[in-house]
């Protein structure tokens, strides 16, 4: 991996400015002043706290022998003060002594990837690593100074038009700091959630009422979702743009769309249509029927929809659309990221993930802003990334507005549509549902893991044992689109 000490794309190394305290985030070597986990240069009160944790890839696979560093750094500093480090074991597990009275950022590198973590509980740390990405942005009404990433010794100068760029940035929890006159002025905290090579953040603004926090004018970034490839972290007292939520059109509409490009497809082995208003069986994650009074019916895309509560899902029985070609479709008003929820399930054909009784599921992974099909969660080969955070082609599901998601499986390939437009690769994504000897339940919006519940309203669900055409997908979207 190339070290960022070279002057690439406007990134300036601080190695010469800060001497031996400078440590390249992406270089495999370290400077002489970085010590083992027993000491840290100049620090005497060390070892009074031990962080235990693990290092994983963005696909949640352990990273053996990853280098883990605790950097003493914070947004109100101009550079890293010191560090301690260790090496993870064969399973990516590590423990590290550090001075708990100081601000700490955890950094890890391995498998040609790197990542940062601002741990809240200093007794544990979870660091995710991925390939470094280019970061581009700007600061409004600013034409000087530089930007730095907490836990990094690199800086990017702010140009005359306010723009700046880092040629390479770790994944994970990032604290981006604007420095002027060698004094930190404001910061912008976010978590990366994109699988592309470049992350572009809209222009950042300094608002007097926000006391040292940078903000974005687009309210979508503060919806809690992984919008634009990032999840923004701001304290409750910071003033951010207010969301504009358009109430749904509740007028009755015809939801049945015929596929005029195919013949003989209406005589289907499986043809399920749920409008969610009285014809959906809601269950709890423990497998018991939900109390009818606990099921929340709200305004849907047409009539009433269901706003699932954590630990609820809609059960469809032991149908098996994955036996051949199929089409799955739903309308949803997605509310974005929910604390404690990394995977949110749209469709799941499984009974218990831990016992590998899972044939197929479609989920949204908020850490990478991708809709993913999964056939075997234990193996990396069982994952098929469909949307890959591509906003230009509708791959990232828009939060706080109605959207239609349709998945078509035809001849061993998946095609994902968002709002009637193809969001996956035009040639399709190869996929094979897991072979199961016994039938397993088909569920909508969740399953036996409570935190995997879909965070939003679901309505107008169809499950069919045929591969619908692109024209049909477009027409059924337009039949209900606002």
Tab-separated table of C-alpha atoms in Angstrom:
chain	number	residue	atom	x	y	z
A	1	UNK	CA	0.000	0.000	0.000
A	2	UNK	CA	1.295	3.428	-0.888
A	3	UNK	CA	2.216	5.654	2.035
A	4	UNK	CA	0.460	9.000	2.232
A	5	UNK	CA	3.719	10.770	2.985
A	6	UNK	CA	3.959	11.557	-0.717
A	7	UNK	CA	2.343	14.779	-1.934
A	8	UNK	CA	-0.543	13.394	-3.960
A	9	UNK	CA	-3.729	15.202	-4.970
A	10	UNK	CA	-3.005	18.165	-2.712
A	11	UNK	CA	-2.463	16.123	0.449
A	12	UNK	CA	0.486	17.465	2.444
A	13	UNK	CA	2.379	15.294	4.909
A	14	UNK	CA	2.929	16.712	8.391
A	15	UNK	CA	5.895	14.434	9.030
A	16	UNK	CA	8.409	17.254	8.831
A	17	UNK	CA	6.233	19.574	10.894
A	18	UNK	CA	5.633	17.289	13.840
A	19	UNK	CA	8.772	15.149	13.895
A	20	UNK	CA	8.643	11.702	15.407
A	21	UNK	CA	5.027	12.078	16.531
A	22	UNK	CA	3.984	11.707	12.897
A	23	UNK	CA	2.874	8.198	11.988
A	24	UNK	CA	1.498	7.365	8.562
A	25	UNK	CA	-1.914	5.782	8.839
A	26	UNK	CA	-1.300	3.723	5.762
A	27	UNK	CA	2.392	2.882	5.988
A	28	UNK	CA	3.146	-0.527	7.456
A	29	UNK	CA	6.146	0.846	9.391
A	30	UNK	CA	5.985	3.174	12.381
A	31	UNK	CA	8.248	5.917	13.638
A	32	UNK	CA	10.663	5.435	16.474
A	33	UNK	CA	8.542	7.265	19.030
A	34	UNK	CA	5.631	4.803	18.771
A	35	UNK	CA	5.988	2.174	21.501
A	36	UNK	CA	4.407	-1.178	22.264
A	37	UNK	CA	1.198	-1.517	24.275
A	38	UNK	CA	3.223	-1.317	27.483
A	39	UNK	CA	4.476	2.258	27.019
A	40	UNK	CA	3.905	5.348	24.923
A	41	UNK	CA	6.560	7.987	24.359
A	42	UNK	CA	6.588	10.427	27.264
A	43	UNK	CA	3.453	8.967	28.868
A	44	UNK	CA	3.929	7.694	32.411
A	45	UNK	CA	0.324	7.098	33.500
A	46	UNK	CA	-0.294	4.280	31.061
A	47	UNK	CA	-1.905	0.900	31.361
A	48	UNK	CA	-4.688	1.999	33.720
A	49	UNK	CA	-7.259	0.824	31.189
A	50	UNK	CA	-7.398	-2.107	28.769
A	51	UNK	CA	-9.519	-2.092	25.626
A	52	UNK	CA	-10.535	-5.466	24.231
A	53	UNK	CA	-11.968	-5.728	20.758
A	54	UNK	CA	-11.714	-7.165	17.299
A	55	UNK	CA	-10.853	-6.100	13.755
A	56	UNK	CA	-13.148	-7.074	10.869
A	57	UNK	CA	-13.531	-6.299	7.183
A	58	UNK	CA	-16.504	-4.437	5.724
A	59	UNK	CA	-17.929	-7.881	4.993
A	60	UNK	CA	-17.721	-8.621	8.740
A	61	UNK	CA	-14.880	-11.141	8.350
A	62	UNK	CA	-12.104	-11.211	10.994
A	63	UNK	CA	-8.704	-9.738	10.064
A	64	UNK	CA	-5.890	-11.880	11.406
A	65	UNK	CA	-2.727	-10.179	12.689
A	66	UNK	CA	-4.061	-6.673	12.068
A	67	UNK	CA	-1.968	-3.828	13.451
A	68	UNK	CA	-3.997	-1.893	16.039
A	69	UNK	CA	-2.981	1.543	17.323
A	70	UNK	CA	-4.502	3.734	20.029
A	71	UNK	CA	-3.740	7.338	19.032
A	72	UNK	CA	-3.972	10.074	21.656
A	73	UNK	CA	-5.760	12.687	19.600
A	74	UNK	CA	-8.890	14.832	19.527
A	75	UNK	CA	-10.560	17.387	17.260
A	76	UNK	CA	-9.280	20.346	19.299
A	77	UNK	CA	-5.626	19.408	18.689
A	78	UNK	CA	-3.395	20.184	15.727
A	79	UNK	CA	-1.690	16.778	15.663
A	80	UNK	CA	-1.432	13.360	17.283
A	81	UNK	CA	0.263	13.550	20.698
A	82	UNK	CA	1.312	9.936	21.151
A	83	UNK	CA	0.295	6.326	20.571
A	84	UNK	CA	0.444	2.727	21.757
A	85	UNK	CA	-0.021	-0.330	19.567
A	86	UNK	CA	-0.442	-4.083	19.404
A	87	UNK	CA	-1.140	-6.897	16.928
A	88	UNK	CA	-4.441	-8.799	16.710
A	89	UNK	CA	-4.484	-12.593	16.947
A	90	UNK	CA	-5.536	-15.159	14.320
A	91	UNK	CA	-9.212	-14.278	14.885
A	92	UNK	CA	-8.785	-10.501	14.747
A	93	UNK	CA	-9.073	-10.192	18.545
A	94	UNK	CA	-6.852	-7.793	20.469
A	95	UNK	CA	-6.355	-6.131	23.847
A	96	UNK	CA	-4.492	-2.882	24.343
A	97	UNK	CA	-3.419	-0.905	27.417
A	98	UNK	CA	-3.882	2.846	27.236
A	99	UNK	CA	-4.344	5.941	29.361
A	100	UNK	CA	-8.088	6.255	29.852
A	101	UNK	CA	-7.794	9.869	31.026
A	102	UNK	CA	-6.929	10.980	27.487
A	103	UNK	CA	-8.909	11.125	24.253
A	104	UNK	CA	-8.221	8.020	22.195
A	105	UNK	CA	-8.901	7.061	18.572
A	106	UNK	CA	-8.392	3.447	17.547
A	107	UNK	CA	-6.841	2.704	14.161
A	108	UNK	CA	-6.332	-0.697	12.523
A	109	UNK	CA	-4.778	-1.884	9.284
A	110	UNK	CA	-4.605	-5.271	7.625
A	111	UNK	CA	-5.664	-7.081	4.445
A	112	UNK	CA	-4.599	-3.932	2.539
A	113	UNK	CA	-7.298	-1.986	4.350
A	114	UNK	CA	-7.484	0.500	7.203
A	115	UNK	CA	-10.094	1.901	9.557
A	116	UNK	CA	-10.720	4.289	12.448
A	117	UNK	CA	-12.983	3.951	15.469
A	118	UNK	CA	-13.889	6.605	18.047
A	119	UNK	CA	-14.843	4.250	20.866
A	120	UNK	CA	-17.478	5.421	23.313
A	121	UNK	CA	-16.915	2.630	25.826
A	122	UNK	CA	-13.161	2.560	26.368
A	123	UNK	CA	-13.303	-1.014	27.607
A	124	UNK	CA	-14.222	-2.347	24.157
A	125	UNK	CA	-13.444	-1.495	20.557
A	126	UNK	CA	-14.719	-2.698	17.214
A	127	UNK	CA	-12.618	-1.509	14.272
A	128	UNK	CA	-13.742	-2.143	10.697
A	129	UNK	CA	-11.137	-1.942	7.925
A	130	UNK	CA	-11.628	-1.412	4.213
A	131	UNK	CA	-9.772	-0.065	1.229
A	132	UNK	CA	-8.886	3.637	1.704
A	133	UNK	CA	-11.044	6.081	-0.253
A	134	UNK	CA	-10.560	9.476	-1.770
A	135	UNK	CA	-12.408	12.233	0.104
A	136	UNK	CA	-13.546	15.428	-1.614
A	137	UNK	CA	-15.455	18.356	-0.108
A	138	UNK	CA	-15.296	22.094	0.592
A	139	UNK	CA	-15.995	24.669	3.296
A	140	UNK	CA	-18.286	27.563	2.436
A	141	UNK	CA	-16.917	31.116	2.771
A	142	UNK	CA	-13.378	29.836	3.419
A	143	UNK	CA	-10.232	30.196	1.317
A	144	UNK	CA	-7.342	29.210	3.588
A	145	UNK	CA	-6.245	26.852	6.348
A	146	UNK	CA	-6.244	23.078	6.143
A	147	UNK	CA	-8.242	19.972	7.061
A	148	UNK	CA	-7.063	17.051	9.153
A	149	UNK	CA	-8.523	13.693	10.169
A	150	UNK	CA	-8.332	12.904	13.880
A	151	UNK	CA	-6.066	9.893	14.252
A	152	UNK	CA	-4.091	10.841	11.140
A	153	UNK	CA	-1.008	12.971	10.533
A	154	UNK	CA	-2.042	13.993	7.037
A	155	UNK	CA	-3.590	17.311	6.106
A	156	UNK	CA	-5.322	18.677	3.028
A	157	UNK	CA	-4.998	22.391	2.266
A	158	UNK	CA	-8.162	24.431	1.799
A	159	UNK	CA	-7.976	26.058	-1.623
A	160	UNK	CA	-9.084	29.568	-2.601
A	161	UNK	CA	-12.529	28.240	-3.577
A	162	UNK	CA	-12.871	26.421	-0.242
A	163	UNK	CA	-12.315	22.964	-1.734
A	164	UNK	CA	-10.045	20.279	-0.311
A	165	UNK	CA	-9.287	16.603	-0.964
A	166	UNK	CA	-7.595	13.670	0.741
A	167	UNK	CA	-6.125	11.184	-1.720
A	168	UNK	CA	-6.745	8.345	0.726
A	169	UNK	CA	-8.840	8.090	3.880
A	170	UNK	CA	-9.546	5.144	6.209
A	171	UNK	CA	-13.064	3.780	6.525
A	172	UNK	CA	-15.030	3.871	9.760
A	173	UNK	CA	-15.698	6.701	12.208
A	174	UNK	CA	-14.116	9.893	10.921
A	175	UNK	CA	-13.683	13.222	12.679
A	176	UNK	CA	-12.803	15.842	10.076
A	177	UNK	CA	-11.340	19.064	11.523
A	178	UNK	CA	-10.899	22.513	9.961
A	179	UNK	CA	-7.719	24.263	11.183
A	180	UNK	CA	-6.984	27.965	10.576
A	181	UNK	CA	-3.916	29.792	11.894
A	182	UNK	CA	-2.774	26.501	13.462
A	183	UNK	CA	-5.917	26.552	15.630
A	184	UNK	CA	-8.698	23.926	15.236
A	185	UNK	CA	-11.918	25.803	14.493
A	186	UNK	CA	-14.656	23.287	13.737
A	187	UNK	CA	-15.266	19.590	13.078
A	188	UNK	CA	-17.563	17.272	11.149
A	189	UNK	CA	-18.082	13.717	12.449
A	190	UNK	CA	-19.401	10.907	10.287
A	191	UNK	CA	-19.223	7.180	9.640
A	192	UNK	CA	-18.357	5.969	6.159
A	193	UNK	CA	-21.001	3.827	4.480
A	194	UNK	CA	-19.984	3.470	0.846
A	195	UNK	CA	-18.198	0.831	-1.211
A	196	UNK	CA	-16.918	3.106	-3.965
A	197	UNK	CA	-13.425	4.555	-4.360
A	198	UNK	CA	-14.406	8.220	-3.862
A	199	UNK	CA	-16.541	9.892	-1.211
A	200	UNK	CA	-17.893	13.348	-2.060
A	201	UNK	CA	-19.397	15.364	0.790
A	202	UNK	CA	-21.414	18.507	-0.044
A	203	UNK	CA	-20.066	21.875	1.040
A	204	UNK	CA	-19.666	22.189	4.803
A	205	UNK	CA	-20.879	25.299	6.601
A	206	UNK	CA	-19.777	27.039	9.787
A	207	UNK	CA	-22.819	28.323	11.670
A	208	UNK	CA	-22.367	30.610	14.639
A	209	UNK	CA	-25.093	28.863	16.635
A	210	UNK	CA	-23.413	25.466	16.283
A	211	UNK	CA	-20.323	26.231	18.378
A	212	UNK	CA	-17.564	24.451	16.518
A	213	UNK	CA	-19.591	21.990	14.442
A	214	UNK	CA	-19.643	21.951	10.649
A	215	UNK	CA	-22.955	21.104	9.003
A	216	UNK	CA	-24.480	20.354	5.567
A	217	UNK	CA	-27.475	22.283	4.262
A	218	UNK	CA	-29.211	19.147	2.866
A	219	UNK	CA	-31.504	17.733	5.575
A	220	UNK	CA	-31.294	14.203	4.111
A	221	UNK	CA	-27.866	13.795	5.716
A	222	UNK	CA	-29.457	14.149	9.153
A	223	UNK	CA	-32.232	11.604	8.646
A	224	UNK	CA	-30.267	8.874	10.421
A	225	UNK	CA	-29.754	7.013	7.150
A	226	UNK	CA	-26.536	6.255	5.337
A	227	UNK	CA	-27.260	9.062	2.902
A	228	UNK	CA	-24.674	10.016	0.284
A	229	UNK	CA	-22.305	7.370	1.608
A	230	UNK	CA	-22.049	8.678	5.177
A	231	UNK	CA	-23.921	8.643	8.474
A	232	UNK	CA	-23.538	12.044	10.138
A	233	UNK	CA	-23.020	12.230	13.898
A	234	UNK	CA	-24.045	15.444	15.672
A	235	UNK	CA	-25.075	16.157	19.265
A	236	UNK	CA	-28.698	16.955	20.000
A	237	UNK	CA	-28.043	20.666	20.618
A	238	UNK	CA	-26.602	21.283	17.138
A	239	UNK	CA	-28.936	23.055	14.707
A	240	UNK	CA	-29.407	21.090	11.464
A	241	UNK	CA	-31.832	21.466	8.522
A	242	UNK	CA	-35.376	20.285	9.251
A	243	UNK	CA	-36.758	17.373	7.192
A	244	UNK	CA	-39.584	18.021	4.774
A	245	UNK	CA	-41.963	15.051	4.812
A	246	UNK	CA	-44.714	14.981	2.191
A	247	UNK	CA	-47.839	13.154	3.414
A	248	UNK	CA	-48.766	10.150	1.285
A	249	UNK	CA	-51.542	10.255	-1.284
A	250	UNK	CA	-54.295	8.119	0.274
A	251	UNK	CA	-56.627	8.097	-2.742
A	252	UNK	CA	-57.570	4.646	-3.997
A	253	UNK	CA	-55.512	3.361	-6.923
A	254	UNK	CA	-55.466	0.236	-9.033
A	255	UNK	CA	-52.477	-1.817	-7.870
A	256	UNK	CA	-52.778	-4.678	-10.364
A	257	UNK	CA	-50.512	-4.361	-13.404
A	258	UNK	CA	-50.536	-6.965	-16.160
A	259	UNK	CA	-47.285	-7.999	-17.794
A	260	UNK	CA	-48.029	-7.487	-21.478
A	261	UNK	CA	-44.567	-8.673	-22.566
A	262	UNK	CA	-45.051	-12.238	-21.311
A	263	UNK	CA	-47.597	-14.946	-22.015
A	264	UNK	CA	-48.973	-17.551	-19.671
A	265	UNK	CA	-47.438	-16.036	-16.560
A	266	UNK	CA	-50.640	-15.399	-14.639
A	267	UNK	CA	-51.137	-19.102	-13.843
A	268	UNK	CA	-48.436	-19.071	-11.171
A	269	UNK	CA	-47.468	-21.593	-8.499
A	270	UNK	CA	-46.921	-18.684	-6.107
A	271	UNK	CA	-48.811	-15.422	-6.362
A	272	UNK	CA	-49.047	-13.479	-3.083
A	273	UNK	CA	-50.372	-9.918	-2.930
A	274	UNK	CA	-50.531	-8.158	0.434
A	275	UNK	CA	-51.928	-4.648	0.770
A	276	UNK	CA	-51.151	-4.871	4.525
A	277	UNK	CA	-54.623	-3.656	5.498
A	278	UNK	CA	-56.086	-6.634	7.310
A	279	UNK	CA	-54.479	-9.402	5.198
A	280	UNK	CA	-51.037	-9.573	6.802
A	281	UNK	CA	-50.062	-11.924	9.638
A	282	UNK	CA	-47.691	-10.074	11.990
A	283	UNK	CA	-45.447	-12.096	14.308
A	284	UNK	CA	-42.890	-11.362	17.003
A	285	UNK	CA	-39.239	-12.342	16.643
A	286	UNK	CA	-39.794	-15.210	19.110
A	287	UNK	CA	-42.257	-16.787	16.681
A	288	UNK	CA	-45.452	-15.863	18.553
A	289	UNK	CA	-48.304	-13.973	16.866
A	290	UNK	CA	-48.158	-10.259	17.620
A	291	UNK	CA	-50.895	-8.781	19.776
A	292	UNK	CA	-53.274	-7.083	17.291
A	293	UNK	CA	-53.191	-3.972	19.456
A	294	UNK	CA	-49.397	-3.801	18.993
A	295	UNK	CA	-49.597	-3.732	15.188
A	296	UNK	CA	-49.374	-0.134	13.995
A	297	UNK	CA	-51.395	0.601	10.860
A	298	UNK	CA	-50.548	3.935	9.242
A	299	UNK	CA	-51.203	5.696	5.959
A	300	UNK	CA	-49.620	3.624	3.195
A	301	UNK	CA	-48.879	4.209	-0.449
A	302	UNK	CA	-52.454	3.045	-1.093
A	303	UNK	CA	-54.762	2.640	1.891
A	304	UNK	CA	-53.071	1.449	5.069
A	305	UNK	CA	-49.548	0.138	5.522
A	306	UNK	CA	-47.782	-1.375	8.536
A	307	UNK	CA	-45.084	0.429	10.490
A	308	UNK	CA	-43.140	-2.502	11.921
A	309	UNK	CA	-41.992	-2.245	15.508
A	310	UNK	CA	-38.614	-3.662	16.519
A	311	UNK	CA	-38.977	-7.422	16.768
A	312	UNK	CA	-41.961	-7.730	14.386
A	313	UNK	CA	-42.266	-9.247	10.916
A	314	UNK	CA	-44.968	-10.344	8.475
A	315	UNK	CA	-45.182	-14.120	8.058
A	316	UNK	CA	-46.204	-15.589	4.693
A	317	UNK	CA	-45.824	-19.285	5.529
A	318	UNK	CA	-43.550	-21.920	4.035
A	319	UNK	CA	-43.689	-20.828	0.404
A	320	UNK	CA	-40.611	-21.307	-1.766
A	321	UNK	CA	-40.303	-18.685	-4.525
A	322	UNK	CA	-36.553	-19.374	-4.618
A	323	UNK	CA	-37.184	-22.751	-6.280
A	324	UNK	CA	-37.064	-21.023	-9.671
A	325	UNK	CA	-37.460	-17.592	-11.224
A	326	UNK	CA	-39.254	-15.103	-8.993
A	327	UNK	CA	-40.235	-11.456	-8.491
A	328	UNK	CA	-40.436	-9.753	-5.099
A	329	UNK	CA	-41.763	-6.225	-4.765
A	330	UNK	CA	-42.770	-3.817	-1.998
A	331	UNK	CA	-43.449	-0.152	-1.361
A	332	UNK	CA	-41.735	1.309	1.669
A	333	UNK	CA	-41.379	4.585	3.528
A	334	UNK	CA	-37.917	3.933	4.947
A	335	UNK	CA	-36.871	5.812	8.087
A	336	UNK	CA	-33.168	5.062	7.642
A	337	UNK	CA	-30.588	4.035	10.205
A	338	UNK	CA	-31.739	2.841	13.622
A	339	UNK	CA	-29.324	2.540	16.557
A	340	UNK	CA	-28.262	-1.070	17.017
A	341	UNK	CA	-29.418	-2.059	13.550
A	342	UNK	CA	-26.776	-2.838	10.924
A	343	UNK	CA	-28.831	-5.162	8.720
A	344	UNK	CA	-32.479	-4.412	7.956
A	345	UNK	CA	-34.413	-7.192	6.241
A	346	UNK	CA	-36.861	-6.703	3.402
A	347	UNK	CA	-37.499	-10.380	2.557
A	348	UNK	CA	-36.173	-13.474	4.335
A	349	UNK	CA	-36.656	-17.154	3.572
A	350	UNK	CA	-35.222	-18.637	6.749
A	351	UNK	CA	-36.092	-19.904	10.220
A	352	UNK	CA	-32.864	-19.442	12.181
A	353	UNK	CA	-29.682	-17.898	10.809
A	354	UNK	CA	-27.411	-19.406	13.454
A	355	UNK	CA	-28.389	-22.949	12.470
A	356	UNK	CA	-27.883	-22.133	8.780
A	357	UNK	CA	-31.573	-22.702	7.975
A	358	UNK	CA	-31.496	-19.770	5.582
A	359	UNK	CA	-32.213	-20.155	1.877
A	360	UNK	CA	-32.436	-16.547	0.757
A	361	UNK	CA	-32.840	-13.021	2.079
A	362	UNK	CA	-32.755	-9.436	0.801
A	363	UNK	CA	-31.384	-6.868	3.241
A	364	UNK	CA	-30.106	-3.311	3.479
A	365	UNK	CA	-26.633	-2.995	5.008
A	366	UNK	CA	-26.455	0.501	6.503
A	367	UNK	CA	-22.671	0.366	6.933
A	368	UNK	CA	-22.077	0.248	3.177
A	369	UNK	CA	-25.337	1.756	1.843
A	370	UNK	CA	-25.985	-1.338	-0.199
A	371	UNK	CA	-28.957	-3.602	-0.788
A	372	UNK	CA	-27.578	-7.131	-0.544
A	373	UNK	CA	-28.937	-10.569	-1.387
A	374	UNK	CA	-27.666	-13.342	0.897
A	375	UNK	CA	-27.810	-17.108	0.499
A	376	UNK	CA	-25.224	-18.121	3.103
A	377	UNK	CA	-24.304	-15.613	5.790
A	378	UNK	CA	-21.412	-17.774	6.971
A	379	UNK	CA	-19.540	-17.583	3.654
A	380	UNK	CA	-18.433	-14.464	1.765
A	381	UNK	CA	-19.451	-16.224	-1.465
A	382	UNK	CA	-23.042	-16.145	-0.246
A	383	UNK	CA	-23.294	-12.352	-0.604
A	384	UNK	CA	-24.424	-10.525	-3.757
A	385	UNK	CA	-24.079	-6.725	-3.555
A	386	UNK	CA	-26.814	-5.231	-5.721
A	387	UNK	CA	-26.912	-1.451	-5.291
A	388	UNK	CA	-23.364	-0.716	-4.062
A	389	UNK	CA	-24.244	2.738	-2.779
A	390	UNK	CA	-24.573	4.135	-6.293
A	391	UNK	CA	-26.746	7.237	-5.940
A	392	UNK	CA	-26.709	8.057	-9.651
A	393	UNK	CA	-28.569	4.856	-10.462
A	394	UNK	CA	-30.877	4.853	-7.488
A	395	UNK	CA	-28.924	2.205	-5.601
A	396	UNK	CA	-29.153	4.022	-2.290
A	397	UNK	CA	-32.679	3.845	-0.979
A	398	UNK	CA	-33.993	7.371	-0.287
A	399	UNK	CA	-35.071	7.881	3.343
A	400	UNK	CA	-38.282	9.565	4.505
A	401	UNK	CA	-40.113	9.215	1.225
A	402	UNK	CA	-42.072	6.474	-0.508
A	403	UNK	CA	-40.035	4.187	-2.742
A	404	UNK	CA	-40.638	0.962	-4.620
A	405	UNK	CA	-38.163	-1.930	-4.431
A	406	UNK	CA	-38.441	-4.821	-6.871
A	407	UNK	CA	-36.128	-7.821	-7.109
A	408	UNK	CA	-36.281	-10.090	-10.163
A	409	UNK	CA	-34.484	-13.457	-10.315
A	410	UNK	CA	-34.149	-14.915	-13.786
A	411	UNK	CA	-31.893	-17.685	-15.093
A	412	UNK	CA	-29.553	-17.569	-12.089
A	413	UNK	CA	-29.165	-13.776	-11.987
A	414	UNK	CA	-30.647	-11.011	-9.829
A	415	UNK	CA	-31.905	-7.644	-11.078
A	416	UNK	CA	-32.738	-4.935	-8.541
A	417	UNK	CA	-35.044	-2.037	-9.384
A	418	UNK	CA	-35.581	1.062	-7.252
A	419	UNK	CA	-38.524	3.259	-8.267
A	420	UNK	CA	-38.869	1.468	-11.582
A	421	UNK	CA	-35.224	1.946	-12.608
A	422	UNK	CA	-32.542	-0.738	-12.712
A	423	UNK	CA	-30.168	-0.192	-9.783
A	424	UNK	CA	-27.969	-3.280	-10.190
A	425	UNK	CA	-25.612	-4.321	-12.980
A	426	UNK	CA	-27.379	-4.342	-16.386
A	427	UNK	CA	-26.224	-7.912	-17.081
A	428	UNK	CA	-27.534	-9.103	-13.701
A	429	UNK	CA	-25.736	-10.360	-10.610
A	430	UNK	CA	-25.079	-14.133	-10.462
A	431	UNK	CA	-26.751	-15.714	-7.442
A	432	UNK	CA	-27.796	-19.140	-6.180
A	433	UNK	CA	-30.169	-19.590	-3.225
A	434	UNK	CA	-28.919	-22.045	-0.631
A	435	UNK	CA	-30.181	-25.612	-1.086
A	436	UNK	CA	-32.451	-26.674	1.769
A	437	UNK	CA	-33.768	-30.171	2.454
A	438	UNK	CA	-36.766	-28.900	4.424
A	439	UNK	CA	-39.090	-25.945	3.734
A	440	UNK	CA	-38.468	-22.777	5.739
A	441	UNK	CA	-40.740	-19.806	6.493
A	442	UNK	CA	-40.909	-16.796	4.203
A	443	UNK	CA	-40.996	-13.495	6.113
A	444	UNK	CA	-41.254	-9.821	5.254
A	445	UNK	CA	-39.541	-6.997	7.123
A	446	UNK	CA	-37.757	-9.079	9.746
A	447	UNK	CA	-37.148	-12.484	11.263
A	448	UNK	CA	-35.974	-14.079	14.529
A	449	UNK	CA	-33.345	-11.378	15.204
A	450	UNK	CA	-35.222	-8.384	16.617
A	451	UNK	CA	-32.652	-5.741	15.613
A	452	UNK	CA	-32.915	-6.805	11.957
A	453	UNK	CA	-36.466	-5.418	11.699
A	454	UNK	CA	-37.060	-3.120	8.730
A	455	UNK	CA	-37.142	0.493	9.948
A	456	UNK	CA	-40.133	1.884	8.107
A	457	UNK	CA	-43.594	1.404	6.639
A	458	UNK	CA	-44.244	-1.499	4.256
A	459	UNK	CA	-47.154	-1.712	1.852
A	460	UNK	CA	-48.293	-3.363	-1.387
A	461	UNK	CA	-46.114	-6.480	-1.283
A	462	UNK	CA	-46.053	-9.013	-4.129
A	463	UNK	CA	-44.305	-12.401	-4.232
A	464	UNK	CA	-44.534	-14.281	-7.527
A	465	UNK	CA	-42.898	-17.379	-8.971
A	466	UNK	CA	-42.041	-15.730	-12.279
A	467	UNK	CA	-39.497	-13.241	-13.577
A	468	UNK	CA	-41.341	-10.052	-14.437
A	469	UNK	CA	-40.101	-7.836	-17.249
A	470	UNK	CA	-38.506	-4.396	-16.882
A	471	UNK	CA	-41.611	-2.937	-18.538
A	472	UNK	CA	-43.827	-4.557	-15.902
A	473	UNK	CA	-41.620	-3.259	-13.078
A	474	UNK	CA	-41.796	0.262	-14.504
A	475	UNK	CA	-45.563	0.082	-14.951
A	476	UNK	CA	-46.313	-1.225	-11.464
A	477	UNK	CA	-44.138	1.549	-10.010
A	478	UNK	CA	-45.896	4.252	-12.071
A	479	UNK	CA	-49.324	2.922	-11.041
A	480	UNK	CA	-48.731	4.102	-7.480
A	481	UNK	CA	-45.968	6.706	-7.785
A	482	UNK	CA	-46.720	10.182	-6.471
